[in-house]
Amino acid sequence: MKQWWKESVVYQIYPKSFADSNGDGIGDIVGITEHLDYLKELGIDVIWLSPVYESPQDDNGYDISDYQKIYKEYGTMEEFDRMLLEAHKRDIKIVMDLVVNHTSDEHKWFKEHPEYYIWKDAKDGKEPNNWGSNFGGPAWSYDEKMDQYYLHCFSPKQPDLNWENEALRNEIYEMMTWWLDKGIDGFRMDVISMISKDQNFPDGELNGLYGDHQPFVCNGPRVHEFLKEMNEKVLSKYDIMTVGEAIGTTIEEAKKYAGEDTNELNMVFQFEHVEEIGEKIIGKWTDKPIPLPELRSCLNKWQLELEGKAWNSLYLDNHDRPRAVSRYGNDSPMYRVVSAKMLATCIHMMKGTPYIYQGEELGMTNAYFDHIEDYKDIETINAYREYIENGLITEEDMMNCIKTIGRDNARTPMQWDKTKHAGFTTGTPWISVNPNYLGINAKDALKEKDSIFYYYKELIALRKKHPIIVHGVFEPLLESRKDIYAYKRVSGDQELIVVCNFTEHETKCGLFEERAGGKRLISNYKTHKKGILKPYEARAVLYEKNI
Ligand code: NOJ
């Protein structure tokens, strides 16, 4: 079915690190408005804006204290309205982050409506069960006034909401309606797969110091009922885009969340290819690369199994992930550009809606800060402390893990130009700028016609020109190869063949020689060798079937 969000490319903005217009070292809304022309030049259709609401910033805005106010360091509601207007003038839609699994403990509901949260009595003088929080420590905190524990799957300053409470659900729907009536174009829903908890709250399997809560909070008993209700009461009334962050989702669950006819969401972010594959040291932490066969079989499975039933989101990085080129490509000076283009080809030619995370279009790399003091992320800092203090990992290994997959790798300021602090701020940035900004920045990228930026622009333009990129059926190719990711897309008489060499070595591949004709749509090399793929070479070639 033709739907605008299937044909779109989304660009994620992490406001704190995007552009600072007033020199306080923190990105802001005016900074975003000032760069809308840059995004227009890139050609994206939709901005996903990470939270800009009032918040004590325990988790950079994913801890909201007022859903209908703008965080003062980011600006005012008038500035927000202007940004929305200016974006719409440029045909760019704005999708807001909706964080309704939890609020900040400074939200007025936490005092005025304890029934909106999840409270339990102590068990044997301790926490009600053994669950750990995603940000370290137990998932329960004691509150003296209530003489009970409240649940927080993230930090103690992010108490989980009690979706069993109908009045709370209606307040959330009202708030969503208020934003949609303002003219926003949809929601990215934070950890939406976690809103319905197993009401027995059983102990979880031990994983490190605490029990794993995931099986009891993800894809819970009423999650689909709640989303159908939200859809009926709010979403179905607007022509919008919705994407659910579906931590812990399986294919079967995803078909319900994002099914073509299930009346819940348009698509989900699944986590398997970014979190659930590859070797781990402890919890989510690793310093090992991801083997291509694992990445490929995971992505292929999602492509094949959602075909005709639900819609995929396509991404390699976001504000919670390391930089794509550092994690899946090769960020050495020799291969950074070519491997970033290869990864972009691989993802953007698949079936689904592609997401670009700010700076990905420049090939921004991991920060690789050497000292824990340089990191600001609550998850990183807490894990470092908890694991090292308890002797679960050495400091050296933990620092390697943080450099490999820590969230701050994606949160260093956007690299705009060669001036101090990469043109992000005239003040002191809240987190250090990646020192490589002198060689990697938007101003240079815009001057260089072979830059990664223009390669993304071309990929986006191709999507508008060739419906096969949006609608073609996905078929895997060369699945036994350890170095190549290849697939085709099929639509009517057309076939689009996409081949990506994931290594720095030349490798043999005869796919393009096997058939005559074909029109090269895009490649990260100008010339090709017969039967060979160059290091990190990517090529997409369109064939008319009967030729
Ligand atoms: C997922 C968000 O993407 C992440 O940044 C945040 O820390 C957690 N949800 C909690 O809201």
XYZ file of C-alpha atoms and ligand atoms in Angstrom:
558
model
C 0.000 0.000 0.000
C 1.225 3.543 -0.768
C 1.895 5.466 2.421
C 4.137 8.518 2.713
C 6.168 7.138 5.588
C 7.187 4.151 3.468
C 8.632 6.467 0.844
C 10.390 8.733 3.336
C 13.885 8.964 4.747
C 14.063 10.012 8.382
C 16.859 12.051 9.979
C 17.283 11.830 13.736
C 18.262 14.940 15.671
C 19.665 14.618 19.179
C 19.026 18.238 20.206
C 21.636 18.523 22.926
C 24.410 17.840 20.406
C 23.070 19.275 17.144
C 23.599 23.040 17.056
C 23.921 25.643 19.805
C 22.634 29.095 18.774
C 23.240 30.980 22.029
C 26.685 29.907 23.180
C 25.678 28.032 26.352
C 27.328 24.837 25.129
C 24.031 22.999 24.673
C 22.244 22.531 21.364
C 18.841 24.203 21.028
C 15.734 24.630 18.916
C 16.875 27.804 17.173
C 20.052 25.901 16.265
C 17.899 23.278 14.566
C 15.834 25.885 12.702
C 19.042 27.498 11.467
C 20.116 24.198 9.908
C 16.885 23.213 8.181
C 18.322 24.274 4.836
C 21.210 21.867 5.376
C 18.692 19.046 5.881
C 16.710 20.169 2.859
C 19.895 19.996 0.803
C 20.422 16.430 2.002
C 16.883 15.653 0.882
C 15.429 13.978 3.978
C 11.656 13.988 4.446
C 11.173 13.641 8.183
C 12.999 14.712 11.325
C 12.749 12.490 14.395
C 13.433 14.866 17.231
C 14.751 13.258 20.422
C 12.995 14.732 23.501
C 12.872 18.515 23.844
C 10.404 18.584 26.751
C 10.970 19.970 30.237
C 13.263 17.613 32.068
C 15.847 17.501 34.861
C 18.081 15.777 32.251
C 19.049 12.751 34.282
C 18.957 10.832 30.985
C 19.296 13.754 28.551
C 15.578 14.402 28.277
C 14.288 10.812 28.339
C 13.134 11.763 31.843
C 10.262 14.177 31.219
C 8.824 16.391 33.944
C 6.280 18.216 31.752
C 5.134 16.862 28.401
C 3.675 20.164 27.303
C 6.622 22.453 27.978
C 9.940 22.858 26.229
C 13.144 22.363 28.231
C 14.294 25.924 28.928
C 17.885 25.353 27.776
C 16.475 24.273 24.402
C 14.212 27.314 24.029
C 10.554 28.221 24.172
C 7.295 26.899 22.761
C 7.254 29.882 20.361
C 10.644 28.801 19.056
C 9.355 25.264 18.698
C 6.312 26.487 16.745
C 8.555 28.481 14.446
C 10.805 25.483 13.844
C 7.760 23.379 12.957
C 6.506 26.052 10.584
C 9.896 26.480 8.930
C 10.293 22.715 8.577
C 6.850 22.400 6.993
C 7.653 25.264 4.604
C 10.525 23.096 3.370
C 8.336 19.988 3.145
C 10.079 18.425 6.103
C 7.889 16.673 8.660
C 8.604 16.533 12.378
C 8.091 13.414 14.433
C 8.393 13.849 18.202
C 9.819 11.413 20.728
C 7.055 10.110 22.971
C 8.407 8.799 26.269
C 5.472 7.257 28.105
C 6.881 4.115 29.667
C 8.160 6.377 32.427
C 8.313 10.029 33.454
C 10.800 11.970 35.536
C 10.313 11.647 39.298
C 9.955 15.448 39.093
C 6.775 15.159 37.016
C 3.857 16.454 39.075
C 2.064 13.131 38.641
C 4.675 11.426 40.790
C 3.505 13.452 43.802
C -0.143 13.978 42.933
C -1.006 10.620 41.378
C 0.956 7.782 42.952
C -1.573 5.392 41.384
C -0.077 6.300 37.985
C 3.143 4.485 38.980
C 4.033 0.944 40.040
C 4.371 0.437 43.796
C 5.066 -2.751 45.707
C 5.684 -3.708 49.320
C 9.098 -4.798 50.492
C 9.791 -8.527 50.399
C 11.744 -9.844 53.402
C 12.799 -6.282 54.173
C 14.255 -5.845 50.665
C 13.213 -4.967 47.104
C 9.995 -6.659 45.914
C 11.959 -8.799 43.437
C 15.508 -9.175 42.103
C 15.175 -7.082 38.933
C 18.079 -4.865 37.957
C 17.649 -1.507 36.256
C 19.002 -0.934 32.745
C 21.214 1.775 34.198
C 22.706 -0.300 37.059
C 21.524 -1.030 40.591
C 18.141 -2.507 41.478
C 15.018 -1.626 39.465
C 13.200 -0.617 42.663
C 13.682 2.378 44.962
C 12.161 2.845 48.387
C 9.976 5.871 49.092
C 9.563 6.745 52.740
C 6.268 8.549 52.391
C 4.611 5.626 50.628
C 6.590 3.089 52.664
C 6.798 1.104 49.448
C 9.135 0.561 46.517
C 8.478 2.009 43.065
C 9.616 0.370 39.831
C 12.102 2.054 37.504
C 13.499 -0.039 34.679
C 15.892 2.846 33.989
C 17.278 5.353 36.548
C 15.589 5.954 39.937
C 14.665 9.340 38.457
C 12.620 7.566 35.738
C 9.737 5.814 37.549
C 7.736 3.457 35.304
C 4.143 4.419 34.610
C 1.303 2.106 35.513
C -0.512 1.531 32.224
C -3.055 -0.642 34.014
C -4.557 2.654 35.208
C -7.145 3.898 32.721
C -7.097 7.511 33.907
C -3.355 7.640 33.231
C -3.829 6.219 29.764
C -6.429 8.861 28.997
C -4.110 11.635 30.210
C -1.425 10.320 27.858
C -3.865 10.197 24.933
C -4.954 13.757 25.647
C -1.375 14.952 25.690
C -0.666 13.175 22.391
C -3.771 14.762 20.858
C -2.578 18.186 21.997
C 0.723 17.736 20.142
C -0.929 16.328 17.030
C -3.359 19.220 16.943
C -0.353 21.529 16.981
C 0.595 19.960 13.666
C 3.427 17.559 14.423
C 3.670 14.618 12.073
C 3.931 11.636 14.357
C 5.718 9.939 17.206
C 8.751 7.777 17.789
C 7.707 5.861 20.879
C 10.389 5.222 23.443
C 10.602 1.616 24.753
C 6.930 1.209 23.897
C 7.211 -2.583 24.084
C 7.698 -2.196 27.848
C 4.450 -0.498 28.848
C 2.597 -3.626 29.979
C 4.222 -5.522 32.835
C 3.602 -9.088 33.984
C 1.480 -8.318 37.033
C 3.061 -11.174 39.025
C 6.437 -9.402 39.030
C 8.426 -12.652 39.367
C 12.190 -12.790 39.954
C 14.282 -12.805 36.780
C 17.225 -14.961 35.781
C 20.435 -13.614 37.292
C 22.542 -11.631 34.834
C 25.506 -10.079 36.664
C 24.325 -8.795 40.029
C 20.582 -8.625 39.374
C 17.730 -10.515 37.782
C 16.729 -9.838 34.179
C 13.416 -7.962 33.999
C 13.130 -8.088 30.225
C 10.975 -11.250 29.906
C 8.427 -9.744 32.302
C 8.246 -6.191 30.988
C 8.776 -6.512 27.216
C 5.834 -7.535 25.008
C 3.732 -7.861 28.162
C 0.222 -9.292 28.397
C -1.698 -6.096 27.526
C 0.745 -4.221 25.295
C -1.183 -4.844 22.071
C -4.489 -4.011 23.728
C -3.032 -0.673 24.909
C -1.607 0.177 21.508
C -4.851 -0.658 19.759
C -6.631 1.602 22.215
C -4.096 4.391 21.579
C -4.542 3.874 17.870
C -8.307 4.057 18.076
C -8.421 7.044 20.401
C -5.590 9.091 18.894
C -3.398 7.823 16.064
C -6.112 6.765 13.635
C -7.470 10.306 13.568
C -4.368 11.778 11.915
C -2.251 11.117 8.821
C 0.945 10.571 10.772
C 3.942 8.311 11.118
C 4.518 6.144 14.170
C 7.565 4.070 14.999
C 7.867 2.079 18.176
C 11.136 1.394 19.895
C 10.482 -2.281 20.491
C 13.217 -3.488 22.765
C 13.058 -7.281 23.143
C 10.733 -7.724 20.214
C 10.588 -10.862 18.110
C 9.408 -11.162 14.520
C 6.064 -12.509 15.702
C 5.575 -9.568 18.061
C 6.729 -7.066 15.435
C 4.062 -8.354 13.083
C 1.515 -7.359 15.697
C 3.042 -3.963 16.565
C 3.539 -2.939 12.974
C 1.243 -5.248 11.042
C -0.348 -3.915 7.855
C -3.774 -4.498 9.385
C -3.253 -4.715 13.144
C -4.098 -1.066 13.883
C -1.188 -0.385 16.192
C 1.946 1.332 14.811
C 3.464 1.879 11.358
C 6.812 0.278 12.110
C 9.150 -0.704 14.921
C 12.820 -0.507 15.683
C 13.986 -4.038 16.402
C 17.246 -4.481 18.306
C 18.521 -7.868 17.242
C 21.079 -6.656 14.728
C 22.501 -3.981 17.002
C 22.335 -5.532 20.466
C 21.529 -9.182 20.386
C 24.231 -10.560 18.116
C 27.997 -10.786 18.602
C 29.994 -11.878 21.612
C 29.410 -10.020 24.919
C 31.656 -9.641 27.964
C 29.004 -8.608 30.460
C 25.440 -7.383 30.016
C 25.299 -5.478 26.736
C 29.011 -4.655 26.843
C 31.554 -5.875 24.315
C 34.697 -4.756 22.554
C 34.446 -7.352 19.801
C 33.442 -6.665 16.208
C 30.223 -8.118 14.802
C 30.794 -10.936 12.311
C 29.150 -10.168 8.971
C 27.363 -13.554 8.689
C 25.538 -12.857 11.966
C 24.590 -9.338 10.962
C 23.441 -10.513 7.553
C 21.384 -13.469 8.705
C 19.665 -11.272 11.269
C 18.810 -8.472 8.829
C 17.815 -10.962 6.115
C 15.469 -12.697 8.517
C 13.711 -9.398 9.306
C 13.503 -8.549 5.610
C 12.051 -11.909 4.640
C 9.666 -12.442 7.471
C 8.035 -9.036 7.533
C 7.462 -9.089 3.758
C 3.859 -8.170 3.025
C 2.955 -8.343 6.713
C 4.689 -5.460 8.473
C 7.116 -2.662 7.700
C 10.828 -2.528 8.681
C 12.808 0.436 9.974
C 16.344 0.447 8.616
C 19.139 1.738 10.814
C 22.646 1.067 12.029
C 23.050 3.834 14.559
C 21.170 6.262 16.755
C 21.819 8.179 19.992
C 22.134 4.890 21.934
C 24.565 3.191 19.588
C 28.177 3.601 18.536
C 28.812 5.344 15.231
C 27.920 3.064 12.300
C 31.204 3.522 10.443
C 33.174 2.646 13.585
C 31.069 -0.373 14.505
C 30.256 -1.964 11.149
C 32.673 -0.290 8.741
C 36.251 0.882 9.082
C 36.969 4.347 10.491
C 40.684 4.414 9.619
C 41.614 7.369 7.363
C 42.144 4.980 4.460
C 38.696 3.354 4.498
C 36.352 5.641 6.426
C 34.744 7.306 3.439
C 34.416 4.245 1.275
C 33.122 2.018 4.081
C 30.616 4.645 5.277
C 29.224 4.799 1.734
C 29.118 1.006 1.555
C 27.098 0.770 4.780
C 24.725 3.461 3.567
C 24.138 1.545 0.329
C 23.547 -1.698 2.167
C 20.927 -0.197 4.489
C 19.180 2.257 2.161
C 18.580 -0.312 -0.584
C 16.770 -2.711 1.746
C 13.026 -2.744 2.189
C 11.797 -0.395 4.908
C 12.135 3.216 6.002
C 15.786 4.298 6.388
C 16.927 6.390 9.356
C 20.017 8.598 9.288
C 21.424 9.616 12.656
C 22.902 13.148 12.788
C 26.495 13.098 11.567
C 26.149 9.692 9.922
C 25.911 11.576 6.619
C 29.396 12.964 7.359
C 30.860 9.632 8.409
C 31.345 10.870 11.975
C 33.229 8.303 14.054
C 33.280 7.043 17.628
C 34.769 9.454 20.138
C 37.205 6.927 21.656
C 37.708 9.152 24.727
C 40.378 7.593 26.952
C 39.144 8.719 30.366
C 35.872 7.903 32.062
C 35.670 11.583 33.145
C 35.101 12.523 29.504
C 31.902 10.463 29.338
C 28.565 11.981 30.413
C 26.097 9.160 29.798
C 24.357 7.791 32.892
C 24.350 4.234 31.535
C 28.063 4.287 30.759
C 29.135 5.861 34.046
C 26.963 3.580 36.196
C 28.032 0.419 34.388
C 31.692 1.412 34.692
C 31.321 1.908 38.457
C 29.144 -1.104 39.184
C 31.111 -3.630 37.143
C 34.570 -2.485 38.191
C 33.708 -2.059 41.889
C 32.300 -5.571 41.955
C 35.251 -7.081 40.133
C 33.141 -8.197 37.160
C 35.481 -6.694 34.559
C 38.871 -4.981 34.554
C 39.089 -1.246 34.043
C 41.010 -1.726 30.810
C 38.417 -4.085 29.367
C 35.561 -1.823 30.431
C 37.184 1.216 28.809
C 37.593 -0.796 25.609
C 33.916 -1.718 25.741
C 32.925 1.913 26.287
C 35.065 3.028 23.358
C 33.479 0.317 21.220
C 29.790 0.641 22.039
C 29.218 3.398 24.661
C 26.321 5.745 23.897
C 28.408 8.925 24.097
C 30.171 7.891 20.891
C 27.075 9.113 19.087
C 26.497 12.120 21.313
C 29.583 14.229 20.671
C 28.608 17.501 19.005
C 27.724 17.676 15.355
C 30.807 18.694 13.378
C 29.776 21.701 11.342
C 33.095 23.269 10.356
C 36.772 23.753 11.226
C 36.280 26.561 13.756
C 36.695 25.992 17.494
C 34.407 23.244 18.848
C 33.569 22.302 15.261
C 31.207 25.283 14.943
C 28.763 23.568 17.319
C 28.990 26.293 19.961
C 30.846 29.491 20.730
C 30.854 28.466 24.398
C 32.086 25.300 26.080
C 30.315 22.214 24.759
C 28.545 20.019 27.326
C 30.553 17.063 26.013
C 33.857 17.334 24.167
C 33.914 17.547 20.426
C 35.569 14.650 18.613
C 39.079 15.990 17.789
C 38.789 14.682 14.233
C 36.444 17.566 13.273
C 39.228 19.294 11.341
C 39.034 16.486 8.792
C 35.358 15.532 9.187
C 32.825 18.353 9.066
C 29.751 19.489 7.169
C 31.303 22.567 5.576
C 34.031 20.526 3.882
C 31.532 17.799 2.945
C 29.349 20.352 1.172
C 32.340 21.538 -0.880
C 33.509 18.056 -1.883
C 31.358 16.509 -4.592
C 32.435 12.956 -3.725
C 31.672 13.356 -0.025
C 29.645 10.953 2.073
C 27.029 13.707 2.370
C 26.402 13.780 -1.386
C 26.384 10.000 -1.504
C 23.502 9.972 1.024
C 21.813 12.688 -1.004
C 22.043 10.464 -4.075
C 20.663 7.451 -2.191
C 17.704 9.512 -1.011
C 17.083 10.846 -4.516
C 17.208 7.324 -5.978
C 14.496 6.242 -3.574
C 12.225 8.946 -4.972
C 12.972 7.936 -8.539
C 12.784 4.132 -8.406
C 9.727 2.617 -6.721
C 11.520 -0.749 -6.632
C 13.670 0.639 -3.789
C 10.545 1.237 -1.726
C 8.353 -1.657 -2.770
C 10.529 -4.388 -4.335
C 10.511 -7.790 -2.663
C 13.789 -8.664 -0.922
C 15.721 -11.833 -1.778
C 19.060 -12.754 -0.197
C 22.047 -13.689 -2.367
C 25.449 -15.294 -1.691
C 24.511 -16.292 1.831
C 27.534 -18.500 2.348
C 30.062 -15.688 1.795
C 31.830 -14.373 4.881
C 32.859 -11.080 3.311
C 29.995 -10.011 1.043
C 26.474 -8.846 1.812
C 24.413 -9.258 -1.360
C 20.714 -9.214 -2.067
C 18.244 -8.367 -4.745
C 14.970 -6.525 -4.847
C 12.350 -7.687 -7.294
C 9.397 -5.781 -8.672
C 7.499 -6.607 -11.865
C 10.039 -6.853 -14.654
C 12.787 -5.216 -12.684
C 15.532 -6.575 -10.455
C 17.863 -4.484 -8.387
C 21.064 -6.214 -7.348
C 22.971 -4.828 -4.386
C 26.424 -6.078 -3.471
C 28.590 -4.858 -0.581
C 32.094 -5.951 0.326
C 32.355 -5.637 4.101
C 36.152 -6.076 4.174
C 39.282 -4.117 3.336
C 40.373 -6.830 0.899
C 39.585 -7.208 -2.753
C 37.340 -10.191 -3.254
C 35.974 -12.199 -6.152
C 32.348 -11.786 -7.078
C 30.855 -12.607 -10.455
C 27.281 -11.540 -9.802
C 27.332 -8.613 -12.210
C 29.143 -10.539 -14.925
C 26.560 -13.334 -14.912
C 24.052 -11.231 -16.748
C 24.062 -8.732 -19.540
C 22.768 -5.179 -19.424
C 21.964 -3.456 -16.222
C 22.110 0.176 -15.243
C 24.375 1.112 -12.384
C 22.335 3.200 -9.946
C 25.055 3.942 -7.445
C 28.506 2.855 -6.325
C 31.223 4.128 -4.019
C 33.829 3.552 -6.753
C 33.893 5.237 -10.149
C 35.391 2.272 -11.963
C 35.124 -1.453 -11.392
C 37.287 -4.490 -11.947
C 35.730 -7.398 -13.791
C 34.698 -10.172 -11.378
C 36.203 -8.332 -8.415
C 34.921 -6.136 -5.620
C 37.388 -3.564 -4.349
C 37.807 -2.925 -0.577
C 34.412 -1.973 0.870
C 32.993 -1.673 -2.627
C 29.233 -1.311 -2.890
C 27.258 -1.396 -6.109
C 23.566 -1.325 -6.899
C 22.584 -2.272 -10.458
C 19.098 -2.247 -11.922
C 18.147 -4.888 -14.516
C 15.097 -5.273 -16.662
C 14.293 -8.960 -16.092
C 13.818 -10.189 -19.615
C 16.956 -8.712 -21.079
C 15.498 4.417 24.992
C 16.149 5.694 24.600
O 16.508 5.636 23.254
C 17.340 5.882 25.516
O 18.162 6.942 25.127
C 16.808 6.080 26.909
O 17.888 6.127 27.810
C 15.877 4.951 27.332
N 14.962 4.568 26.292
C 15.061 5.359 28.512
O 14.111 6.313 28.132
